[in-house]
CSV table of C-alpha atoms in Angstrom, one decimal:
chain,number,residue,atom,x,y,z
A,1,MET,CA,91.1,99.4,105.8
A,2,GLU,CA,92.8,100.6,102.7
A,3,SER,CA,91.6,104.0,101.0
A,4,LEU,CA,89.8,103.3,97.5
A,5,PRO,CA,92.3,103.2,94.7
A,6,GLN,CA,91.5,105.8,91.5
A,7,SER,CA,91.1,102.9,89.1
A,8,VAL,CA,90.7,99.1,89.6
A,9,LEU,CA,90.6,96.1,86.8
A,10,PHE,CA,89.0,92.9,87.8
A,11,CYS,CA,90.0,90.0,85.6
A,12,CYS,CA,89.0,86.0,85.7
A,13,ASP,CA,89.1,83.5,82.8
A,14,HIS,CA,86.4,84.6,80.3
A,15,ASN,CA,85.1,88.0,81.8
A,16,ALA,CA,81.7,86.2,81.8
A,17,CYS,CA,81.2,85.2,85.6
A,18,ARG,CA,83.4,86.6,88.3
A,19,SER,CA,85.1,89.7,87.0
A,20,PRO,CA,81.7,91.1,85.8
A,21,MET,CA,80.7,90.4,89.1
A,22,ALA,CA,83.2,92.3,91.4
A,23,GLU,CA,82.9,94.9,88.6
A,24,GLY,CA,79.3,95.4,89.1
A,25,ILE,CA,79.3,94.9,93.1
A,26,MET,CA,82.2,97.5,93.6
A,27,LYS,CA,80.5,100.1,91.5
A,28,LYS,CA,77.3,99.5,93.5
A,29,PHE,CA,79.1,99.5,96.8
A,30,TYR,CA,81.8,102.5,96.1
A,31,GLY,CA,80.0,104.6,93.3
A,32,MET,CA,81.9,106.4,90.8
A,33,SER,CA,84.7,107.4,93.1
A,34,THR,CA,86.6,104.7,91.6
A,35,TYR,CA,86.9,103.6,88.1
A,36,VAL,CA,86.2,100.2,88.0
A,37,GLN,CA,86.4,97.8,84.7
A,38,SER,CA,87.0,94.1,84.0
A,39,ALA,CA,88.3,91.7,81.4
A,40,GLY,CA,89.2,88.1,80.7
A,41,VAL,CA,92.1,86.1,79.4
A,42,GLU,CA,89.6,85.4,76.9
A,43,SER,CA,86.4,86.9,75.7
A,44,ASP,CA,84.7,84.1,74.0
A,45,LEU,CA,81.5,83.8,76.3
A,46,GLU,CA,78.7,86.0,77.0
A,47,ILE,CA,77.7,87.2,80.4
A,48,ASP,CA,76.4,84.3,82.6
A,49,GLY,CA,72.8,84.2,82.9
A,50,PHE,CA,73.4,82.8,86.7
A,51,ALA,CA,75.9,85.6,87.5
A,52,ILE,CA,73.2,88.4,86.2
A,53,ALA,CA,70.6,86.5,88.3
A,54,VAL,CA,72.4,86.4,91.5
A,55,CYS,CA,73.8,89.9,91.0
A,56,ASP,CA,70.4,91.2,90.5
A,57,GLU,CA,69.3,89.5,94.0
A,58,ILE,CA,71.4,92.3,95.6
A,59,GLY,CA,70.3,95.1,93.0
A,60,VAL,CA,73.6,95.1,90.9
A,61,GLU,CA,72.7,95.0,87.1
A,62,LEU,CA,75.1,93.0,84.7
A,63,SER,CA,72.7,92.0,81.8
A,64,ARG,CA,74.1,94.5,79.4
A,65,HIS,CA,77.6,93.6,80.2
A,66,GLN,CA,79.8,93.0,77.0
A,67,SER,CA,82.9,90.5,77.5
A,68,ARG,CA,86.2,91.6,76.6
A,69,SER,CA,89.6,90.0,76.6
A,70,PHE,CA,93.1,91.8,77.7
A,71,ASP,CA,93.5,91.8,73.8
A,72,GLU,CA,90.6,93.8,73.3
A,73,MET,CA,91.4,96.4,76.0
A,74,GLN,CA,94.8,97.2,74.4
A,75,ARG,CA,93.4,97.3,71.0
A,76,ARG,CA,90.6,99.9,72.5
A,77,GLY,CA,93.4,101.6,74.0
A,78,ASP,CA,92.9,101.1,77.6
A,79,ASP,CA,96.4,100.4,78.7
A,80,LEU,CA,96.5,98.2,82.0
A,81,SER,CA,99.5,100.9,83.3
A,82,SER,CA,96.9,103.2,83.6
A,83,PHE,CA,95.2,101.1,86.4
A,84,ASP,CA,96.2,101.3,90.1
A,85,LEU,CA,95.1,97.9,90.9
A,86,VAL,CA,94.6,94.5,89.2
A,87,VAL,CA,92.5,91.9,91.0
A,88,ALA,CA,92.5,88.6,89.2
A,89,LEU,CA,90.1,86.2,90.4
A,90,SER,CA,91.4,83.1,88.7
A,91,PRO,CA,94.9,81.9,88.3
A,92,ALA,CA,95.5,81.9,84.6
A,93,SER,CA,94.0,85.6,84.7
A,94,GLN,CA,96.6,86.5,87.6
A,95,SER,CA,99.3,84.9,85.0
A,96,ARG,CA,98.5,86.7,82.3
A,97,ALA,CA,97.8,90.2,84.0
A,98,LEU,CA,101.2,89.6,85.9
A,99,GLN,CA,102.8,89.0,82.0
A,100,LEU,CA,101.2,92.4,80.7
A,101,THR,CA,101.9,94.2,83.7
A,102,ARG,CA,105.9,93.6,84.3
A,103,PHE,CA,107.0,96.3,83.0
A,104,PHE,CA,104.8,99.1,85.0
A,105,HIS,CA,104.8,99.8,88.7
A,106,LEU,CA,101.2,98.2,89.1
A,107,THR,CA,100.1,96.0,92.1
A,108,VAL,CA,98.6,92.9,90.8
A,109,GLU,CA,96.4,90.8,93.8
A,110,TYR,CA,95.1,87.6,93.7
A,111,TRP,CA,91.5,86.7,95.4
A,112,PRO,CA,90.8,82.9,94.8
A,113,ILE,CA,87.2,83.5,94.4
A,114,LEU,CA,85.3,80.4,93.1
A,115,ASP,CA,84.4,79.5,89.6
A,116,PRO,CA,80.8,78.5,89.8
A,117,THR,CA,80.4,77.4,86.2
A,118,GLY,CA,79.6,73.8,85.8
A,119,LEU,CA,78.9,73.4,89.7
A,120,GLY,CA,75.4,71.8,90.7
A,121,GLU,CA,73.3,69.5,89.2
A,122,THR,CA,69.9,71.7,89.6
A,123,ARG,CA,69.1,75.2,89.0
A,124,ASP,CA,68.9,75.5,92.9
A,125,ALA,CA,72.3,74.2,93.3
A,126,LYS,CA,73.7,76.3,90.5
A,127,LEU,CA,72.5,79.1,92.1
A,128,ALA,CA,74.0,78.3,95.4
A,129,ALA,CA,77.0,77.9,94.0
A,130,TYR,CA,77.2,81.5,92.3
A,131,ARG,CA,75.6,83.1,95.4
A,132,GLN,CA,79.0,81.7,97.3
A,133,ALA,CA,81.3,83.3,94.5
A,134,ARG,CA,79.1,86.2,94.6
A,135,ASP,CA,79.4,86.5,98.5
A,136,GLN,CA,83.2,85.8,98.4
A,137,ILE,CA,83.9,88.7,96.3
A,138,ILE,CA,81.6,90.8,98.8
A,139,THR,CA,83.5,89.8,101.5
A,140,ARG,CA,86.9,90.4,99.9
A,141,LEU,CA,85.6,93.9,99.0
A,142,LYS,CA,84.4,94.7,102.3
A,143,GLY,CA,87.8,93.3,103.9
A,144,LYS,CA,89.7,95.2,101.5
A,145,TRP,CA,87.7,99.1,101.5
A,146,GLY,CA,85.3,98.6,104.1
A,147,ALA,CA,81.6,98.9,104.4
A,148,PRO,CA,79.6,100.4,101.2
A,149,THR,CA,79.6,104.1,101.0
A,150,GLU,CA,76.6,104.0,98.7
A,151,ARG,CA,73.1,103.6,99.6
A,152,SER,CA,71.6,100.8,98.4
């Protein structure tokens, strides 16, 4: 197990599903000892309702999440170089993160998390896909930083 970094940025394509789930779950599991944010290559979508639903099942609140892009982060003064670790959850976000951080000594990791958007025909099938993505994130978090340190 690695020790928790001081700051982590999770990123995906739209900051509407996978990266907000990872941000919320990490905050719940490891508390405020690590500064955690998320961003997307684009911020053209609202937080995904199915992501809200499957995270609510485990006590993670996402309904107030505001999607934001890398460009919006930079405009607001959130410099990528201030993060210890960037975790990309999609190939496009990995590419963008590597491009933006090429001048910094910054670790960018790629976690291939299922993109559940567009999967499943029925509500139950869609929820199953989102739970699968959520559970992949949980497995990755526990594998890297160990069991949750915060009480549920």
